[in-house]
Amino acid sequence: MSTAGAGRAEADRGEKGGVRTALAGLTTRGRSFLAAGVAAAICSYVLGQSDLLRVGLLLAVLPLVCAAVLYRTRYRVAGSRRLSPARVPAGSEARVHLRMDNVSRLPTGLLMLQDKVPYVLGPRPRFVLDRVEAGGRREVSYRVRSDLRGRYPLGPLQLRLTDPFGMCELTRSFSTHDTLTVIPRVEPLAPVRLGGEAQGYGDGRQRSLALAGEDDVIPRGYRYGDDLRRVHWRSTARYGELMVRREEQPQRARCTVLLDTRGIAYQGAGPDSPFEWAVSGAASVLVHMLERGYSVRLLTDTGDAVPGEGGDGFAGASQQSADAAGLMMDTLAVIDHSDGAGLSRAYDVLRGGNEGLLVAFLGDLDEEQAAVLGRMRQRSPGAVAFVLDSDSWGREPGHVPGPSDRSGDRLRMLREAGWTALRVPRGASMDELWRLADRERRGVTAASGGEGP
């Protein structure tokens, strides 16, 4: 009930519906007593037995008195909820800690605590709190787990008050909610060199700024935290605002992860569907490339880019990279199929070039989309494609079919355009495919034989 909840309860008592609310809280026992009392009173009138009338009045009045006393009980209880952690991978558990404080000067009676959670997180948790002394505190916790990524609301927290005889139960709700974010599973990947190292080796290397000497002669506006020793006084006097010299920017490799979300490109649903594998694979590559020091961004077939279109559209360094990683994982937690039929919008975003390494997770492709991907390759110094074979994912687990003619044609078109293209069968390991892509890129395996483990 927190302070706000208690205020609402006191307001409800002044309304005409207060009596109706109290009677609606009668339990089965309370209703039975009330019905028995009314029946006894009617029988006493019919039979002319005054003693039976007294018994009937006692049975009928008891639940009514309990409901009135319980409804007018002025408990002031503050509650809070804490998630540990607030962002958890699919299939992992999070713990929810609940804390109840009695902020009134009177002890409470028996309290039943209940938290509202979506059914995919498990059963609704319920706790019984015995008498909480004045100024006392009680802490309880429960676990939640989901195999499906998404954002799940937790709350509101509810307190169920009951009288000592069990005649009446009233529910009071808190107003606060919390959100548990279930992100895709992330598989650790081997440190291969598909696109070079962040220090500037390989195809993914792109300069952040064109510099001439130790300091760029072009100043920029002052930002909170800049060293005042770098103030460029001549530019400050010219522009009328505080300007600082640019520091030399480190050269960082870039990587764009393209996720195909077209609904027509995937079949099936659920945690073992091909689309969920693609989302998990994209998350694994994003985390891996950030750990290797790359500037990364997430791009979908709709042309939407994360972390955003500001600046060069890529995640920056240090704290900015950490914030961008959280934003991309939150985006993947709720991403769903798009209504689009092609990849042209994503191609329009990549037309500017200088995108660094391009890693794509693709569903079913027709000849037109394969041609669009071929043109994308011309805008990137290195490109790796993981093409999910829906025919393979539609079969029973354990069956290892060969690639279909259509799938083989699309892979051949991508390879001829310069892609390192791999077929993704059902149950494939992202780490094994990642290593295989490195071997194919270095020419260890034949171009026609590396279609997947």
Tab-separated table of C-alpha atoms in Angstrom:
chain	number	residue	atom	x	y	z
A	1	MET	CA	0.000	0.000	0.000
A	2	SER	CA	2.847	2.603	0.185
A	3	THR	CA	1.940	6.152	1.166
A	4	ALA	CA	0.140	6.771	-2.105
A	5	GLY	CA	-1.786	3.520	-1.775
A	6	ALA	CA	-2.906	4.407	1.737
A	7	GLY	CA	-4.165	7.753	0.478
A	8	ARG	CA	-6.306	6.036	-2.134
A	9	ALA	CA	-7.727	3.662	0.458
A	10	GLU	CA	-8.778	6.500	2.742
A	11	ALA	CA	-10.483	8.237	-0.180
A	12	ASP	CA	-12.421	5.077	-0.989
A	13	ARG	CA	-13.879	4.989	2.514
A	14	GLY	CA	-15.722	8.228	1.938
A	15	GLU	CA	-17.462	6.988	-1.201
A	16	LYS	CA	-20.922	5.448	-1.302
A	17	GLY	CA	-19.464	2.239	-2.647
A	18	GLY	CA	-17.508	1.633	0.567
A	19	VAL	CA	-20.103	-0.740	2.041
A	20	ARG	CA	-20.366	-2.588	-1.238
A	21	THR	CA	-16.565	-2.974	-1.379
A	22	ALA	CA	-16.474	-4.354	2.160
A	23	LEU	CA	-19.238	-6.886	1.459
A	24	ALA	CA	-17.537	-7.944	-1.781
A	25	GLY	CA	-14.529	-8.955	0.300
A	26	LEU	CA	-16.443	-11.592	2.265
A	27	THR	CA	-14.860	-15.017	1.956
A	28	THR	CA	-16.733	-18.268	1.475
A	29	ARG	CA	-16.755	-18.710	5.230
A	30	GLY	CA	-18.133	-15.208	5.768
A	31	ARG	CA	-20.863	-15.664	3.168
A	32	SER	CA	-21.789	-19.008	4.692
A	33	PHE	CA	-22.133	-17.463	8.150
A	34	LEU	CA	-24.235	-14.634	6.761
A	35	ALA	CA	-26.516	-17.038	4.865
A	36	ALA	CA	-26.861	-19.279	7.911
A	37	GLY	CA	-27.778	-16.290	10.072
A	38	VAL	CA	-30.451	-15.095	7.660
A	39	ALA	CA	-31.870	-18.620	7.386
A	40	ALA	CA	-31.930	-18.999	11.176
A	41	ALA	CA	-33.736	-15.651	11.548
A	42	ILE	CA	-36.388	-16.680	9.003
A	43	CYS	CA	-36.887	-20.049	10.710
A	44	SER	CA	-37.232	-18.377	14.112
A	45	TYR	CA	-39.999	-16.166	12.713
A	46	VAL	CA	-41.799	-19.114	11.121
A	47	LEU	CA	-41.425	-21.422	14.117
A	48	GLY	CA	-41.799	-18.729	16.749
A	49	GLN	CA	-38.469	-19.615	18.438
A	50	SER	CA	-36.855	-16.466	19.904
A	51	ASP	CA	-33.682	-18.320	20.922
A	52	LEU	CA	-33.100	-19.297	17.288
A	53	LEU	CA	-33.370	-15.619	16.367
A	54	ARG	CA	-30.497	-14.757	18.710
A	55	VAL	CA	-28.351	-17.461	17.113
A	56	GLY	CA	-29.246	-16.185	13.652
A	57	LEU	CA	-28.369	-12.602	14.559
A	58	LEU	CA	-25.012	-13.723	15.970
A	59	LEU	CA	-24.180	-15.683	12.835
A	60	ALA	CA	-25.195	-12.809	10.531
A	61	VAL	CA	-23.566	-9.977	12.477
A	62	LEU	CA	-20.153	-11.641	12.936
A	63	PRO	CA	-19.013	-11.475	9.257
A	64	LEU	CA	-20.474	-7.975	8.903
A	65	VAL	CA	-18.534	-6.723	11.923
A	66	CYS	CA	-15.338	-8.371	10.636
A	67	ALA	CA	-15.790	-6.726	7.229
A	68	ALA	CA	-16.405	-3.296	8.778
A	69	VAL	CA	-13.415	-3.514	11.125
A	70	LEU	CA	-11.127	-4.766	8.374
A	71	TYR	CA	-12.268	-2.090	5.942
A	72	ARG	CA	-11.559	0.671	8.433
A	73	THR	CA	-8.161	-0.671	9.395
A	74	ARG	CA	-5.592	2.074	8.781
A	75	TYR	CA	-2.448	0.205	7.866
A	76	ARG	CA	0.313	2.297	6.354
A	77	VAL	CA	2.709	-0.046	4.598
A	78	ALA	CA	5.460	0.950	2.172
A	79	GLY	CA	6.681	-1.543	-0.397
A	80	SER	CA	9.550	-1.705	-2.860
A	81	ARG	CA	10.784	-4.128	-5.502
A	82	ARG	CA	14.356	-4.754	-6.708
A	83	LEU	CA	15.407	-6.883	-9.690
A	84	SER	CA	18.710	-8.713	-9.719
A	85	PRO	CA	19.588	-8.363	-12.550
A	86	ALA	CA	17.135	-6.173	-14.476
A	87	ARG	CA	18.446	-7.487	-17.827
A	88	VAL	CA	18.859	-11.263	-18.113
A	89	PRO	CA	19.533	-13.607	-21.068
A	90	ALA	CA	16.761	-15.937	-22.197
A	91	GLY	CA	16.778	-19.178	-20.243
A	92	SER	CA	18.491	-17.614	-17.205
A	93	GLU	CA	16.928	-16.754	-13.877
A	94	ALA	CA	16.461	-13.377	-12.235
A	95	ARG	CA	15.591	-12.829	-8.596
A	96	VAL	CA	12.960	-10.339	-7.476
A	97	HIS	CA	13.378	-8.927	-3.965
A	98	LEU	CA	10.322	-7.497	-2.210
A	99	ARG	CA	10.548	-5.319	0.874
A	100	MET	CA	7.649	-4.300	3.099
A	101	ASP	CA	7.925	-1.573	5.771
A	102	ASN	CA	5.265	-0.829	8.368
A	103	VAL	CA	5.467	2.958	8.629
A	104	SER	CA	2.560	3.306	11.073
A	105	ARG	CA	2.641	3.269	14.864
A	106	LEU	CA	0.434	0.190	15.093
A	107	PRO	CA	1.345	-3.421	14.320
A	108	THR	CA	-0.355	-5.076	11.383
A	109	GLY	CA	-2.374	-8.225	11.372
A	110	LEU	CA	-1.915	-11.136	9.008
A	111	LEU	CA	-0.867	-9.944	5.533
A	112	MET	CA	-0.908	-11.909	2.305
A	113	LEU	CA	1.556	-10.490	-0.226
A	114	GLN	CA	1.112	-11.178	-3.933
A	115	ASP	CA	3.016	-9.889	-6.957
A	116	LYS	CA	1.576	-9.860	-10.471
A	117	VAL	CA	3.839	-11.422	-13.104
A	118	PRO	CA	3.194	-12.573	-16.707
A	119	TYR	CA	2.479	-16.269	-17.043
A	120	VAL	CA	5.619	-16.843	-19.147
A	121	LEU	CA	7.757	-15.963	-16.121
A	122	GLY	CA	6.213	-18.604	-13.901
A	123	PRO	CA	3.421	-18.895	-11.325
A	124	ARG	CA	2.224	-15.859	-9.434
A	125	PRO	CA	4.242	-15.598	-6.188
A	126	ARG	CA	2.349	-15.408	-2.912
A	127	PHE	CA	3.690	-14.862	0.611
A	128	VAL	CA	2.068	-14.830	4.062
A	129	LEU	CA	3.478	-12.214	6.429
A	130	ASP	CA	2.615	-12.632	10.052
A	131	ARG	CA	2.256	-9.682	12.383
A	132	VAL	CA	4.626	-6.830	11.410
A	133	GLU	CA	5.514	-4.668	14.369
A	134	ALA	CA	5.398	-0.874	14.253
A	135	GLY	CA	8.382	0.335	12.227
A	136	GLY	CA	9.180	-3.260	11.295
A	137	ARG	CA	10.375	-4.633	7.980
A	138	ARG	CA	9.920	-7.882	6.091
A	139	GLU	CA	11.881	-9.008	3.031
A	140	VAL	CA	10.986	-11.876	0.693
A	141	SER	CA	12.173	-12.881	-2.769
A	142	TYR	CA	11.211	-15.131	-5.662
A	143	ARG	CA	12.745	-16.217	-8.968
A	144	VAL	CA	11.502	-15.675	-12.512
A	145	ARG	CA	12.682	-17.293	-15.735
A	146	SER	CA	11.694	-17.044	-19.382
A	147	ASP	CA	12.858	-18.885	-22.491
A	148	LEU	CA	11.344	-16.140	-24.639
A	149	ARG	CA	13.046	-12.786	-25.000
A	150	GLY	CA	11.001	-9.641	-24.407
A	151	ARG	CA	10.138	-6.968	-21.881
A	152	TYR	CA	7.870	-8.185	-19.094
A	153	PRO	CA	6.081	-5.929	-16.578
A	154	LEU	CA	6.184	-6.880	-12.921
A	155	GLY	CA	3.478	-5.533	-10.668
A	156	PRO	CA	1.488	-4.083	-9.248
A	157	LEU	CA	2.245	-5.520	-5.830
A	158	GLN	CA	-0.889	-6.449	-3.895
A	159	LEU	CA	-1.582	-6.842	-0.194
A	160	ARG	CA	-4.470	-8.998	0.912
A	161	LEU	CA	-5.769	-8.173	4.395
A	162	THR	CA	-7.779	-10.713	6.369
A	163	ASP	CA	-9.424	-10.757	9.764
A	164	PRO	CA	-8.523	-13.318	12.469
A	165	PHE	CA	-11.698	-15.338	11.792
A	166	GLY	CA	-11.166	-15.521	8.021
A	167	MET	CA	-14.536	-13.910	7.341
A	168	CYS	CA	-13.328	-11.161	5.002
A	169	GLU	CA	-10.399	-10.413	2.702
A	170	LEU	CA	-9.618	-7.029	1.150
A	171	THR	CA	-6.966	-6.311	-1.455
A	172	ARG	CA	-4.858	-3.160	-1.638
A	173	SER	CA	-2.571	-2.517	-4.591
A	174	PHE	CA	0.587	-0.493	-5.026
A	175	SER	CA	0.864	1.739	-8.065
A	176	THR	CA	4.483	1.083	-9.063
A	177	HIS	CA	5.636	-1.308	-11.771
A	178	ASP	CA	9.023	-2.640	-12.823
A	179	THR	CA	10.176	-4.155	-16.099
A	180	LEU	CA	12.292	-7.244	-16.595
A	181	THR	CA	14.150	-7.299	-19.913
A	182	VAL	CA	14.941	-10.754	-21.284
A	183	ILE	CA	17.621	-10.374	-23.957
A	184	PRO	CA	18.645	-12.999	-26.536
A	185	ARG	CA	21.124	-15.716	-25.632
A	186	VAL	CA	24.711	-14.712	-26.341
A	187	GLU	CA	27.190	-17.402	-27.358
A	188	PRO	CA	30.906	-16.692	-26.821
A	189	LEU	CA	32.773	-16.555	-30.132
A	190	ALA	CA	36.368	-17.376	-30.975
A	191	PRO	CA	38.698	-14.385	-31.549
A	192	VAL	CA	39.086	-14.878	-35.311
A	193	ARG	CA	40.187	-12.102	-37.668
A	194	LEU	CA	37.319	-11.831	-40.119
A	195	GLY	CA	37.655	-8.108	-40.373
A	196	GLY	CA	40.985	-7.287	-38.789
A	197	GLU	CA	41.914	-6.006	-35.363
A	198	ALA	CA	40.732	-2.801	-33.778
A	199	GLN	CA	44.282	-1.410	-33.913
A	200	GLY	CA	43.993	-1.088	-37.673
A	201	TYR	CA	44.737	-4.444	-39.318
A	202	GLY	CA	42.408	-5.945	-41.878
A	203	ASP	CA	39.446	-4.942	-43.948
A	204	GLY	CA	37.283	-3.474	-41.214
A	205	ARG	CA	39.648	-0.608	-40.429
A	206	GLN	CA	38.191	2.881	-40.913
A	207	ARG	CA	39.490	6.200	-39.637
A	208	SER	CA	37.245	8.123	-37.308
A	209	LEU	CA	38.652	11.530	-38.260
A	210	ALA	CA	41.122	12.840	-40.794
A	211	LEU	CA	43.843	14.372	-38.653
A	212	ALA	CA	46.905	16.485	-39.413
A	213	GLY	CA	49.349	16.404	-36.566
A	214	GLU	CA	48.806	15.974	-32.853
A	215	ASP	CA	45.730	18.203	-32.716
A	216	ASP	CA	43.051	18.873	-35.279
A	217	VAL	CA	43.121	22.539	-36.307
A	218	ILE	CA	39.297	22.535	-36.512
A	219	PRO	CA	37.902	23.301	-33.017
A	220	ARG	CA	34.581	22.182	-31.607
A	221	GLY	CA	32.200	23.462	-28.969
A	222	TYR	CA	33.047	23.001	-25.302
A	223	ARG	CA	31.445	19.987	-23.604
A	224	TYR	CA	31.092	19.354	-19.931
A	225	GLY	CA	34.217	17.572	-18.683
A	226	ASP	CA	36.611	18.936	-21.338
A	227	ASP	CA	40.027	19.989	-20.114
A	228	LEU	CA	40.181	23.782	-19.933
A	229	ARG	CA	43.806	23.651	-21.056
A	230	ARG	CA	42.513	22.686	-24.513
A	231	VAL	CA	40.448	25.855	-24.936
A	232	HIS	CA	41.110	27.457	-28.340
A	233	TRP	CA	40.951	31.137	-27.430
A	234	ARG	CA	41.135	32.487	-30.983
A	235	SER	CA	38.072	30.471	-32.036
A	236	THR	CA	36.339	31.341	-28.763
A	237	ALA	CA	36.702	35.041	-29.548
A	238	ARG	CA	35.563	34.486	-33.129
A	239	TYR	CA	32.419	32.441	-32.426
A	240	GLY	CA	31.471	34.058	-29.142
A	241	GLU	CA	31.322	30.739	-27.266
A	242	LEU	CA	33.847	28.508	-25.584
A	243	MET	CA	35.654	26.330	-28.165
A	244	VAL	CA	38.221	23.575	-27.568
A	245	ARG	CA	40.775	21.855	-29.804
A	246	ARG	CA	39.919	18.354	-30.926
A	247	GLU	CA	41.993	15.607	-29.430
A	248	GLU	CA	43.444	13.038	-31.757
A	249	GLN	CA	40.861	10.306	-32.184
A	250	PRO	CA	41.944	6.664	-32.155
A	251	GLN	CA	41.399	4.643	-35.281
A	252	ARG	CA	38.687	2.069	-34.671
A	253	ALA	CA	37.503	-0.716	-36.901
A	254	ARG	CA	33.836	-0.705	-37.858
A	255	CYS	CA	31.303	-3.486	-38.075
A	256	THR	CA	27.679	-3.456	-39.218
A	257	VAL	CA	25.443	-6.370	-38.209
A	258	LEU	CA	22.506	-6.766	-40.594
A	259	LEU	CA	19.507	-8.702	-39.255
A	260	ASP	CA	16.852	-9.830	-41.702
A	261	THR	CA	13.496	-9.590	-39.910
A	262	ARG	CA	11.155	-10.158	-42.859
A	263	GLY	CA	8.256	-12.332	-41.792
A	264	ILE	CA	8.149	-14.095	-45.180
A	265	ALA	CA	11.786	-15.180	-44.772
A	266	TYR	CA	11.237	-17.399	-41.714
A	267	GLN	CA	8.985	-20.280	-40.760
A	268	GLY	CA	7.850	-21.341	-37.320
A	269	ALA	CA	7.841	-19.616	-33.957
A	270	GLY	CA	9.074	-20.219	-30.437
A	271	PRO	CA	12.503	-20.311	-28.794
A	272	ASP	CA	13.803	-22.958	-31.251
A	273	SER	CA	12.652	-21.191	-34.414
A	274	PRO	CA	15.103	-20.009	-37.092
A	275	PHE	CA	14.266	-16.361	-36.429
A	276	GLU	CA	15.222	-16.703	-32.760
A	277	TRP	CA	18.509	-18.304	-33.822
A	278	ALA	CA	19.193	-15.330	-36.101
A	279	VAL	CA	18.448	-12.848	-33.310
A	280	SER	CA	20.705	-14.752	-30.902
A	281	GLY	CA	23.448	-14.924	-33.529
A	282	ALA	CA	23.261	-11.180	-34.157
A	283	ALA	CA	23.496	-10.515	-30.425
A	284	SER	CA	26.528	-12.803	-30.139
A	285	VAL	CA	28.359	-11.005	-32.939
A	286	LEU	CA	27.503	-7.562	-31.563
A	287	VAL	CA	28.850	-8.402	-28.113
A	288	HIS	CA	31.928	-10.103	-29.563
A	289	MET	CA	32.843	-7.189	-31.821
A	290	LEU	CA	32.355	-4.652	-29.047
A	291	GLU	CA	34.665	-6.670	-26.816
A	292	ARG	CA	37.267	-6.623	-29.595
A	293	GLY	CA	37.183	-2.822	-29.719
A	294	TYR	CA	35.083	-2.328	-32.848
A	295	SER	CA	32.637	0.496	-33.459
A	296	VAL	CA	29.438	-1.392	-34.228
A	297	ARG	CA	25.849	-0.806	-35.166
A	298	LEU	CA	22.765	-2.952	-35.685
A	299	LEU	CA	20.881	-2.610	-38.970
A	300	THR	CA	17.601	-4.264	-39.965
A	301	ASP	CA	15.968	-4.829	-43.339
A	302	THR	CA	13.641	-1.896	-42.619
A	303	GLY	CA	16.624	0.493	-42.622
A	304	ASP	CA	16.477	1.145	-38.878
A	305	ALA	CA	19.924	1.473	-37.321
A	306	VAL	CA	20.905	1.241	-33.660
A	307	PRO	CA	22.440	3.091	-31.794
A	308	GLY	CA	21.153	5.776	-34.146
A	309	GLU	CA	21.823	8.093	-37.018
A	310	GLY	CA	23.661	10.737	-35.005
A	311	GLY	CA	27.253	11.296	-36.058
A	312	ASP	CA	28.431	8.340	-38.107
A	313	GLY	CA	25.749	6.057	-36.692
A	314	PHE	CA	28.216	3.757	-34.944
A	315	ALA	CA	28.807	3.160	-31.250
A	316	GLY	CA	31.657	5.226	-29.896
A	317	ALA	CA	34.251	4.389	-27.300
A	318	SER	CA	34.308	3.537	-23.589
A	319	GLN	CA	31.091	4.516	-21.849
A	320	GLN	CA	29.351	5.279	-25.123
A	321	SER	CA	30.042	1.749	-26.329
A	322	ALA	CA	28.578	0.290	-23.143
A	323	ASP	CA	25.439	2.417	-23.502
A	324	ALA	CA	25.127	1.483	-27.172
A	325	ALA	CA	25.525	-2.216	-26.334
A	326	GLY	CA	22.684	-1.975	-23.835
A	327	LEU	CA	20.534	-0.148	-26.369
A	328	MET	CA	21.177	-2.756	-29.063
A	329	MET	CA	20.451	-5.640	-26.694
A	330	ASP	CA	17.243	-3.965	-25.546
A	331	THR	CA	16.270	-3.555	-29.202
A	332	LEU	CA	16.936	-7.234	-29.916
A	333	ALA	CA	14.901	-8.192	-26.847
A	334	VAL	CA	11.697	-6.891	-28.431
A	335	ILE	CA	12.458	-7.088	-32.158
A	336	ASP	CA	9.829	-8.891	-34.225
A	337	HIS	CA	9.064	-9.760	-37.828
A	338	SER	CA	8.673	-6.894	-40.241
A	339	ASP	CA	6.096	-6.627	-43.024
A	340	GLY	CA	8.736	-5.814	-45.612
A	341	ALA	CA	9.414	-8.002	-48.636
A	342	GLY	CA	12.951	-6.903	-49.519
A	343	LEU	CA	16.306	-5.574	-48.338
A	344	SER	CA	16.369	-2.392	-50.408
A	345	ARG	CA	15.986	-0.093	-47.412
A	346	ALA	CA	19.006	-1.609	-45.729
A	347	TYR	CA	20.924	-1.216	-48.998
A	348	ASP	CA	20.041	2.489	-49.082
A	349	VAL	CA	21.610	2.918	-45.635
A	350	LEU	CA	24.791	1.163	-46.793
A	351	ARG	CA	25.129	3.071	-50.075
A	352	GLY	CA	27.444	5.608	-48.460
A	353	GLY	CA	30.221	3.045	-48.072
A	354	ASN	CA	32.876	3.069	-45.350
A	355	GLU	CA	30.778	0.629	-43.326
A	356	GLY	CA	33.609	-1.695	-42.341
A	357	LEU	CA	32.945	-5.393	-41.853
A	358	LEU	CA	29.380	-6.449	-42.716
A	359	VAL	CA	27.911	-9.482	-40.950
A	360	ALA	CA	24.427	-10.487	-42.114
A	361	PHE	CA	21.886	-12.950	-40.683
A	362	LEU	CA	19.434	-13.799	-43.436
A	363	GLY	CA	16.310	-15.871	-43.905
A	364	ASP	CA	15.037	-17.292	-47.179
A	365	LEU	CA	16.246	-15.347	-50.206
A	366	ASP	CA	14.904	-15.085	-53.707
A	367	GLU	CA	16.992	-14.116	-56.717
A	368	GLU	CA	16.124	-10.419	-56.407
A	369	GLN	CA	17.208	-10.169	-52.773
A	370	ALA	CA	20.392	-12.090	-53.486
A	371	ALA	CA	21.184	-9.494	-56.152
A	372	VAL	CA	20.588	-6.677	-53.652
A	373	LEU	CA	22.998	-8.356	-51.246
A	374	GLY	CA	25.535	-8.605	-54.050
A	375	ARG	CA	25.407	-4.830	-54.447
A	376	MET	CA	25.750	-4.408	-50.680
A	377	ARG	CA	29.028	-6.288	-50.830
A	378	GLN	CA	30.482	-3.583	-53.054
A	379	ARG	CA	29.970	-1.074	-50.225
A	380	SER	CA	31.903	-3.066	-47.655
A	381	PRO	CA	35.534	-4.258	-47.583
A	382	GLY	CA	34.484	-7.554	-45.975
A	383	ALA	CA	31.145	-9.358	-45.735
A	384	VAL	CA	29.977	-12.556	-44.025
A	385	ALA	CA	26.464	-13.969	-44.474
A	386	PHE	CA	24.730	-16.621	-42.391
A	387	VAL	CA	21.777	-17.859	-44.448
A	388	LEU	CA	19.223	-19.932	-42.522
A	389	ASP	CA	17.905	-22.905	-44.456
A	390	SER	CA	14.178	-23.074	-43.670
A	391	ASP	CA	13.910	-26.527	-45.254
A	392	SER	CA	16.382	-27.845	-42.703
A	393	TRP	CA	14.715	-26.057	-39.779
A	394	GLY	CA	11.339	-27.456	-40.767
A	395	ARG	CA	12.500	-31.068	-40.374
A	396	GLU	CA	12.711	-33.065	-37.182
A	397	PRO	CA	15.792	-32.612	-34.949
A	398	GLY	CA	18.595	-35.044	-35.711
A	399	HIS	CA	17.897	-35.162	-39.442
A	400	VAL	CA	20.870	-33.811	-41.426
A	401	PRO	CA	19.698	-33.007	-44.949
A	402	GLY	CA	21.795	-31.549	-47.711
A	403	PRO	CA	21.160	-28.072	-49.028
A	404	SER	CA	18.235	-27.630	-51.399
A	405	ASP	CA	18.829	-26.515	-54.975
A	406	ARG	CA	17.350	-23.094	-54.260
A	407	SER	CA	19.488	-22.613	-51.150
A	408	GLY	CA	22.605	-23.697	-53.037
A	409	ASP	CA	21.884	-21.239	-55.864
A	410	ARG	CA	21.508	-18.331	-53.455
A	411	LEU	CA	24.721	-19.203	-51.636
A	412	ARG	CA	26.542	-19.438	-54.959
A	413	MET	CA	25.270	-15.992	-55.991
A	414	LEU	CA	26.464	-14.469	-52.734
A	415	ARG	CA	29.886	-16.076	-53.009
A	416	GLU	CA	30.293	-14.901	-56.570
A	417	ALA	CA	29.526	-11.378	-55.339
A	418	GLY	CA	32.316	-11.645	-52.758
A	419	TRP	CA	30.404	-12.722	-49.652
A	420	THR	CA	31.682	-15.385	-47.283
A	421	ALA	CA	28.313	-17.163	-47.260
A	422	LEU	CA	27.425	-20.073	-44.971
A	423	ARG	CA	24.277	-22.162	-44.757
A	424	VAL	CA	22.829	-22.465	-41.250
A	425	PRO	CA	21.161	-25.842	-40.635
A	426	ARG	CA	18.951	-26.692	-37.689
A	427	GLY	CA	20.798	-26.814	-34.372
A	428	ALA	CA	23.999	-25.209	-35.711
A	429	SER	CA	26.485	-23.726	-33.249
A	430	MET	CA	27.221	-20.050	-33.794
A	431	ASP	CA	30.791	-20.463	-32.584
A	432	GLU	CA	31.461	-23.305	-35.039
A	433	LEU	CA	30.003	-21.283	-37.915
A	434	TRP	CA	32.083	-18.300	-36.856
A	435	ARG	CA	35.264	-20.383	-37.012
A	436	LEU	CA	34.199	-21.897	-40.322
A	437	ALA	CA	33.649	-18.428	-41.785
A	438	ASP	CA	37.201	-17.524	-40.796
A	439	ARG	CA	38.592	-20.637	-42.461
A	440	GLU	CA	36.610	-20.019	-45.646
A	441	ARG	CA	37.732	-16.427	-45.720
A	442	ARG	CA	41.342	-17.551	-45.528
A	443	GLY	CA	40.780	-20.189	-48.215
A	444	VAL	CA	41.332	-23.242	-45.984
A	445	THR	CA	38.077	-24.894	-47.114
A	446	ALA	CA	36.711	-25.027	-50.617
A	447	ALA	CA	34.215	-22.381	-51.595
A	448	SER	CA	31.607	-24.955	-52.523
A	449	GLY	CA	32.092	-27.287	-49.615
A	450	GLY	CA	31.743	-24.993	-46.606
A	451	GLU	CA	28.032	-24.716	-46.380
A	452	GLY	CA	27.787	-25.513	-42.715
A	453	PRO	CA	28.736	-28.091	-40.126
